[in-house]
CSV table of C-alpha atoms in Angstrom, one decimal:
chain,number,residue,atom,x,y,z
A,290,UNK,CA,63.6,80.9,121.7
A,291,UNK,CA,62.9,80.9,118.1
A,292,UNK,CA,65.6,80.3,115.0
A,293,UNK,CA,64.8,83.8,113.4
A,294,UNK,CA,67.8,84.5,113.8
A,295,UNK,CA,69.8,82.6,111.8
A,296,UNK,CA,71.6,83.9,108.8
A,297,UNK,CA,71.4,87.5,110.3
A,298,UNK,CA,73.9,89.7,109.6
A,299,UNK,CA,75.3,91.4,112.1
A,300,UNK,CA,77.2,95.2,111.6
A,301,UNK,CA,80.9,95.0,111.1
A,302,UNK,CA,82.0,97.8,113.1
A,303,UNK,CA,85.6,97.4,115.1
A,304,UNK,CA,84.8,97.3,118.7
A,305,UNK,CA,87.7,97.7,121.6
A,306,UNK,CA,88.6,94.4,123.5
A,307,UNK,CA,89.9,94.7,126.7
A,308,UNK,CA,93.1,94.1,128.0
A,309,UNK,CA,94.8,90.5,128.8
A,310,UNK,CA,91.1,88.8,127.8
A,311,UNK,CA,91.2,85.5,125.9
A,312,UNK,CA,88.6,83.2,124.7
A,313,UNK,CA,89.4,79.7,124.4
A,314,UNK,CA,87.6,77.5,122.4
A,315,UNK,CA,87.1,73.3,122.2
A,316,UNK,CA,86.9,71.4,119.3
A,317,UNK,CA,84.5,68.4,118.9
A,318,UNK,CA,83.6,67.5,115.6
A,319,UNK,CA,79.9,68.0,115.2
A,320,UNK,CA,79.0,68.8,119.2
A,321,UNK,CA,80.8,72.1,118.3
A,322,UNK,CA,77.6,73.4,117.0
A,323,UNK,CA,77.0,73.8,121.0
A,324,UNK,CA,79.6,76.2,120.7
A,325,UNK,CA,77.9,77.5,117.9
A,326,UNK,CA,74.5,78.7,120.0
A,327,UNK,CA,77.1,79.9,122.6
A,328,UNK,CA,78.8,82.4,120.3
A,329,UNK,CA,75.5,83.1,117.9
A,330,UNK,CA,73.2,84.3,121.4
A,331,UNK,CA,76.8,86.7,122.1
A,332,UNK,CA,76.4,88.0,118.6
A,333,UNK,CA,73.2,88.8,118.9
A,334,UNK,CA,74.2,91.1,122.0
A,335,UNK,CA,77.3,92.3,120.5
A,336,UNK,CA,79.7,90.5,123.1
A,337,UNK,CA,82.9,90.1,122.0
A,338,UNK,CA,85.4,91.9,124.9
A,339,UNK,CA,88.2,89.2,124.3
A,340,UNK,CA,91.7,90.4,123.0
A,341,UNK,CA,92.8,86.7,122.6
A,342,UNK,CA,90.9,84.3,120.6
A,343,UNK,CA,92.6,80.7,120.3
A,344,UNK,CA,90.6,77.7,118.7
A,345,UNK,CA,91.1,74.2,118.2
A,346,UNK,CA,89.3,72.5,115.4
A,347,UNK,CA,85.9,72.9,115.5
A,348,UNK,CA,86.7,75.5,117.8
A,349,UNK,CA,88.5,77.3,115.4
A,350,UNK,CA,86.3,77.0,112.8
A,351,UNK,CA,83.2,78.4,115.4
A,352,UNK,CA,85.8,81.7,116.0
A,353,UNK,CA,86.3,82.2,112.2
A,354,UNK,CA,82.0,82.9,112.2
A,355,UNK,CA,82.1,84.9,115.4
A,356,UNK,CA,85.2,87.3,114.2
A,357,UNK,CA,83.1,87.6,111.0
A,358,UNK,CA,79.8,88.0,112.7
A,359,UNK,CA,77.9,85.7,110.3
A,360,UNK,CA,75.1,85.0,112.9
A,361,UNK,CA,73.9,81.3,112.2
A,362,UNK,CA,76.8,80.6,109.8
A,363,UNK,CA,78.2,78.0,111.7
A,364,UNK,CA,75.4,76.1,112.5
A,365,UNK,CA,74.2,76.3,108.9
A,366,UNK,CA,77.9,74.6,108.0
A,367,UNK,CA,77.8,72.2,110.4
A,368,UNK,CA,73.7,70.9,109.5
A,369,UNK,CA,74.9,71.2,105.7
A,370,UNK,CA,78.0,70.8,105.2
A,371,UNK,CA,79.5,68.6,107.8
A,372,UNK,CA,75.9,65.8,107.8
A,373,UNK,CA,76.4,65.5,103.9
A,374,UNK,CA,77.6,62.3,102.6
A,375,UNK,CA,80.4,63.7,100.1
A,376,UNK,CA,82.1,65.1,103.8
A,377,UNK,CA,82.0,61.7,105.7
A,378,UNK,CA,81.9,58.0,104.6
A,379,UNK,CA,83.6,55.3,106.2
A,380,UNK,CA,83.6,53.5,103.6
A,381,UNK,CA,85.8,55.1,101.2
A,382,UNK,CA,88.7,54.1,103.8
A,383,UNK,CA,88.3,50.6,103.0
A,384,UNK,CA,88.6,51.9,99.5
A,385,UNK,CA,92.1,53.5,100.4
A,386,UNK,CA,90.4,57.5,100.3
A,387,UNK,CA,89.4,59.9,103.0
A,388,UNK,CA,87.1,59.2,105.8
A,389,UNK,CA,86.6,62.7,106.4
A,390,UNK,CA,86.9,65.4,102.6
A,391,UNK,CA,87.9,68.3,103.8
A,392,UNK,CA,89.0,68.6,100.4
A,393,UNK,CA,85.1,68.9,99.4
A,394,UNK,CA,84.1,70.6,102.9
A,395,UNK,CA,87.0,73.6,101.8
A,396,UNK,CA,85.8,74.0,98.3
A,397,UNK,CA,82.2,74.6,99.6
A,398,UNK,CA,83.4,77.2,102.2
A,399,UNK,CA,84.2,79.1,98.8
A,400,UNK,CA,81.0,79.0,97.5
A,401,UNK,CA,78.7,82.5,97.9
A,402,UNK,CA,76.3,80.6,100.2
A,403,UNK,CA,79.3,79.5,103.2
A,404,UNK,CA,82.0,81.9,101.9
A,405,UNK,CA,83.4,83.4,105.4
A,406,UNK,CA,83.1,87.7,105.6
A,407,UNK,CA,87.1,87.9,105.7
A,408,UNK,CA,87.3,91.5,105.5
A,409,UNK,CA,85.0,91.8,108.1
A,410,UNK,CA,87.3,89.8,110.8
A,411,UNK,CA,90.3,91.5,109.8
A,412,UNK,CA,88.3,94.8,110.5
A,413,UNK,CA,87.8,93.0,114.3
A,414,UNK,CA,91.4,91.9,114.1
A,415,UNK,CA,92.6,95.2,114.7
A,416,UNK,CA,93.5,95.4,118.2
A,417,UNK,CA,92.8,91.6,118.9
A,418,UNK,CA,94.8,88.5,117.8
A,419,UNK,CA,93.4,85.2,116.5
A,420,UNK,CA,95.3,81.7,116.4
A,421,UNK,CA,94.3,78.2,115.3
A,422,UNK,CA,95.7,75.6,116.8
A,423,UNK,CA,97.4,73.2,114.3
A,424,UNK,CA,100.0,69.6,115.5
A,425,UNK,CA,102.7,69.6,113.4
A,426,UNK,CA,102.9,65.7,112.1
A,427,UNK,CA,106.8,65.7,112.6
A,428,UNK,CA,107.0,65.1,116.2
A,429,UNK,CA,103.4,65.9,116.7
A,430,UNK,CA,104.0,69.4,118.6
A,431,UNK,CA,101.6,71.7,118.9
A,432,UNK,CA,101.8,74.7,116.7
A,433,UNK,CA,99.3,78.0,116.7
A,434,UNK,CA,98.4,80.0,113.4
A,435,UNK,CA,97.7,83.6,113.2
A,436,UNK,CA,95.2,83.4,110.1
A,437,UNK,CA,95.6,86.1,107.5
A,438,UNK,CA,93.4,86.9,104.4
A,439,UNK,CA,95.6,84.8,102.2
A,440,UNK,CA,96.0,82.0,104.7
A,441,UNK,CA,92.8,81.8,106.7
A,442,UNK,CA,91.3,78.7,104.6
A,443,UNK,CA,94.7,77.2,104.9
A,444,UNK,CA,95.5,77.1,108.7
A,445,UNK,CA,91.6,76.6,109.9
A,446,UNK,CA,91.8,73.5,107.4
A,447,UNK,CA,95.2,72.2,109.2
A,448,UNK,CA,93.3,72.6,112.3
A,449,UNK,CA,90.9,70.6,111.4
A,450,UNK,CA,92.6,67.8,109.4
A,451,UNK,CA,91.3,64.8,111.7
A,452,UNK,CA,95.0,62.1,111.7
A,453,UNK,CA,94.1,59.0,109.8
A,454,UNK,CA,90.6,60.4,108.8
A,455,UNK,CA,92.0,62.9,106.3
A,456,UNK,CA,95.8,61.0,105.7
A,457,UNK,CA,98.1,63.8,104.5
A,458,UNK,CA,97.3,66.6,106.3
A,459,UNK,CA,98.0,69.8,105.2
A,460,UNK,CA,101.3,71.3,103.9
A,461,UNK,CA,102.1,75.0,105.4
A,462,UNK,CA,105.9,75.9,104.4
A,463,UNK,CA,108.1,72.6,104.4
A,464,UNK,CA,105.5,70.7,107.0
A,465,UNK,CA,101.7,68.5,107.5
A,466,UNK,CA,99.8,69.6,109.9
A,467,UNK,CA,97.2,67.8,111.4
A,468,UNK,CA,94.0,68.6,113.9
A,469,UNK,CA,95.2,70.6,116.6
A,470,UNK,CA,93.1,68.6,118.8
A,471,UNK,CA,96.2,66.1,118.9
A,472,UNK,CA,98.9,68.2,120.8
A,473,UNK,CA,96.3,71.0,121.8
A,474,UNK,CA,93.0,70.3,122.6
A,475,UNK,CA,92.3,72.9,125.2
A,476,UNK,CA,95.2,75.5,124.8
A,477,UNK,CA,94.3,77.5,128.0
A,478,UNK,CA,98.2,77.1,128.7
A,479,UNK,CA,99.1,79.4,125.8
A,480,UNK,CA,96.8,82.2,126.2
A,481,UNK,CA,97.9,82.3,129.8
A,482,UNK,CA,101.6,82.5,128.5
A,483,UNK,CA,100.5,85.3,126.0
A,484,UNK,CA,99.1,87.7,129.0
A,485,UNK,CA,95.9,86.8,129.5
A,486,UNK,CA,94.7,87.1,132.8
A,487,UNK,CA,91.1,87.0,132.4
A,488,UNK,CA,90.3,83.4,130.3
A,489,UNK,CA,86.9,82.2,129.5
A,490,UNK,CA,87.2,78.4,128.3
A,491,UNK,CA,84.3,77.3,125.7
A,492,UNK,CA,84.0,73.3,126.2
A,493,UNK,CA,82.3,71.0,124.4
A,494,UNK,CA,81.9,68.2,126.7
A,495,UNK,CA,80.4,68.2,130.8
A,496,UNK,CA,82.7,68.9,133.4
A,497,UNK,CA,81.8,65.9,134.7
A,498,UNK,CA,82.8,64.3,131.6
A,499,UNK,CA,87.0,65.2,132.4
A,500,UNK,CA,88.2,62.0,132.7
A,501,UNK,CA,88.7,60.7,128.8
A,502,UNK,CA,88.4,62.7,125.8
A,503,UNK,CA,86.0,61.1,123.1
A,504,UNK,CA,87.7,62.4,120.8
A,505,UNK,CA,91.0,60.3,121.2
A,506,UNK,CA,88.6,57.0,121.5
A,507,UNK,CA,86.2,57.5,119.3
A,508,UNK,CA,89.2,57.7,116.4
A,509,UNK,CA,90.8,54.7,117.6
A,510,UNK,CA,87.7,53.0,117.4
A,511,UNK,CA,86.9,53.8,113.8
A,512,UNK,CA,91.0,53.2,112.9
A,513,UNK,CA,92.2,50.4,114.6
A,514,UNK,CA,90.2,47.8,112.2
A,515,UNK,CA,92.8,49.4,109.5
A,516,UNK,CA,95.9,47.6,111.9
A,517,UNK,CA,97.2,50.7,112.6
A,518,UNK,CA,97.5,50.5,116.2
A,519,UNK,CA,100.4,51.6,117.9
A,520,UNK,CA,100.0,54.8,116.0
A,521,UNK,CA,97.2,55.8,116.7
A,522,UNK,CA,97.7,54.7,120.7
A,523,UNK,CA,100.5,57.0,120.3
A,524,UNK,CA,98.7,60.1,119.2
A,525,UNK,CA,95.9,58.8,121.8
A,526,UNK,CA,98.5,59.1,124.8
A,527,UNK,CA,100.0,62.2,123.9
A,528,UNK,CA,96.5,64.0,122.9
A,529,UNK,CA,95.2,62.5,126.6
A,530,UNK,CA,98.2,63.7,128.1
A,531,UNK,CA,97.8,67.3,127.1
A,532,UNK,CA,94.2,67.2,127.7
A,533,UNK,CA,94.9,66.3,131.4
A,534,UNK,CA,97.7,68.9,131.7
A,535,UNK,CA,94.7,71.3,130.5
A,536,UNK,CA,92.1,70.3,133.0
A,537,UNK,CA,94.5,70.3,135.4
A,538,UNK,CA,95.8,74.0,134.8
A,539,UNK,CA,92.1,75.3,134.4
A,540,UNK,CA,90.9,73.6,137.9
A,541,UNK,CA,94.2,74.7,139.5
A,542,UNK,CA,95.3,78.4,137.9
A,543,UNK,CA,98.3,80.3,139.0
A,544,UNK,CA,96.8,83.1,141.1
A,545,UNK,CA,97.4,85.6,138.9
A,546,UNK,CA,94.7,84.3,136.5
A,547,UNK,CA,90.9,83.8,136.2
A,548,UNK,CA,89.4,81.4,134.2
A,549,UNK,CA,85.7,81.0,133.4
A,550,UNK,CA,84.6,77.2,132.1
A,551,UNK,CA,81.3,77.1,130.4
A,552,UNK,CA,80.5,73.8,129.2
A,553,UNK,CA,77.0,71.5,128.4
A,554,UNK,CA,75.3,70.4,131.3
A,555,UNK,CA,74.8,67.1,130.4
A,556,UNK,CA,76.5,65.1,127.2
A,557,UNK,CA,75.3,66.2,124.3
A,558,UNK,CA,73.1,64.8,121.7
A,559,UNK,CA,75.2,65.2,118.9
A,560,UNK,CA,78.5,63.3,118.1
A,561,UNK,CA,82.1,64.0,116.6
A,562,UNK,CA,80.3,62.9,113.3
A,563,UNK,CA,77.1,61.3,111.8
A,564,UNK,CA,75.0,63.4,113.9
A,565,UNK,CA,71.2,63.7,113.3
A,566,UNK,CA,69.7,66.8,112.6
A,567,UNK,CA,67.2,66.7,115.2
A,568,UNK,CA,70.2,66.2,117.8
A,569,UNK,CA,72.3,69.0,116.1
A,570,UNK,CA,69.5,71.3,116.3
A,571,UNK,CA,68.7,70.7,120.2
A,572,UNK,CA,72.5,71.4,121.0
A,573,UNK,CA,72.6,74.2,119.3
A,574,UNK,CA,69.4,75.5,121.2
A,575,UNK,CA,70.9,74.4,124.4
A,576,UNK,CA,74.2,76.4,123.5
A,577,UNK,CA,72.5,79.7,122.2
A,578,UNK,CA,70.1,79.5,126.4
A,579,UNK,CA,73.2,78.7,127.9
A,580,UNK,CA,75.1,81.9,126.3
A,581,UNK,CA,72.3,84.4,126.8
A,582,UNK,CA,72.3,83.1,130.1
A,583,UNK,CA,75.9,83.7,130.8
A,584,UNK,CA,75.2,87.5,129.5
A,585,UNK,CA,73.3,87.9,132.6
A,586,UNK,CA,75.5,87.3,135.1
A,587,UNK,CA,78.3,88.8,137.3
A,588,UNK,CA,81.1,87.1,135.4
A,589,UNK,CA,79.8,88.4,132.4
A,590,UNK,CA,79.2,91.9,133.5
A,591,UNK,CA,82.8,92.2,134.9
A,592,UNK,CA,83.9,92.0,131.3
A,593,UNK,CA,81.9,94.8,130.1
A,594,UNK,CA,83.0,96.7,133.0
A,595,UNK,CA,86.3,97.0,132.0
């Protein structure tokens, strides 16, 4: 499979989802761009039956490309945006700033040459509904934007606002939100509470991989040197906690409900940050097999049977 199709843009036309379909998505940092071959190889074949689409993170930011059918867009973020050195520095923590700029990351998105097709996705917004997963940093409950024109930058920026990498978070109304990967990183629970019945989970780590999040350790490992513990073991338990409650849900479903995990299969090259490009690229690749794949069979065919 060649990359000449990258940067393609697709037709904005608004398609018909089907009924009580949801497409949950993982976040990950930089292995999202796994997601990002997943979702590009559906673009290309104009697959998108899902009338729930709920993201966390990197997740989110990966459904924000697919609603606005910028084929390759997300990869192109996460090689250019994400990899360069004004986005991620450990060392201006020790100098009392941001690990991670979203600040910078944000102002780049709205620049010509990253700036997201809006009008597009609210054309594919129709009949379907789109929610970022956000924690609110009072109590650290999970909370679940529905991004609008006016807010879309805004909530997929909470969503993303790693705890201690990017300090404040982000103020929506009289709150800071932070990543959503804290209180939500696999919200298969809420679509199922909205209606779905049909659920197709997006994952960014192997199913064999279930037992620990990377996530959770990989922050404490990069935060603890700051003495900031007991915090951060806090978020850590609760984060695990509603990972588990997650896995636990999608291996054991009520029986009213079908849920569909597609997932790497084996750990990816790439990391939650300071990836190489040559590892970016080959998850990518593996994503964008692995979703035309998926196109072929049954399971995917009972979607477009609908």
């Amino acid at each position: 499979m060649t990359t000449s199709h990258i940067n393609k843009i697709i037709p904005c036309p608004a398609t018909t989802p089907i009924q009580n379909t949801a497409l949950v998505v993982e976040g990950g940092g930089q292995r999202g761009i796994f997601t990002a071959g997943v979702l590009d190889s559906w673009l290309a074949q104009d697959f998108n039956p899902f009338a729930l689409l709920i993201g966390t993170s990197a997740g989110a930011q990966n459904l924000s490309t697919y609603m606005t059918r910028q084929l390759g867009h997300a990869k192109r973020s996460i090689m250019q945006l994400s990899n360069h050195p004004a986005f991620f520095s450990m060392k201006r923590s020790l100098a009392g700033g941001n690990t991670v700029d979203l600040d910078w990351f944000f102002n780049q998105v709205c620049h010509p040459e990253y700036q997201l097709n809006i009008g597009c996705a609210e054309a594919q917004l129709k009949d379907r509904q789109l929610l970022f997963s956000a924690t609110n940093r009072n109590g650290f409950s999970a909370t679940f934007f529905e991004p609008t024109a006016d807010n879309w930058l805004t909530t997929l920026k909470a969503s993303s606002a790693l705890p201690y990498l990017y300090k404040k978070g982000i103020a929506i109304g009289e709150d800071y939100y932070v990543d959503g990967g804290v209180a939500s990183p696999l919200p298969i629970q809420e679509a199922y509470q909205r209606g779905a019945k049909k659920i197709i989970v997006l994952r960014t780590i192997p199913t064999t991989q279930n037992i620990r999040s990377p996530w959770a350790h990989k922050l404490k490992s990069w935060v603890c040197p700051t003495k900031s513990c007991p915090k951060v073991l806090d978020i850590i338990t609760g984060h695990e906690n509603a990972y588990n409650e997650a896995l636990n849900f999608m291996h054991k479903p009520p029986a009213d409900v079908e849920i569909i995990e597609i997932a790497p299969p084996k750990k990816l090259a790439s990391r939650l940050l300071g990836s190489t490009n040559q590892a970016l690229d080959a998850d990518y690749q593996m994503g964008f097999e692995i979703g035309t794949q998926f196109l072929a069979t049954q399971q995917a065919q009972s979607f477009k049977a609908h």
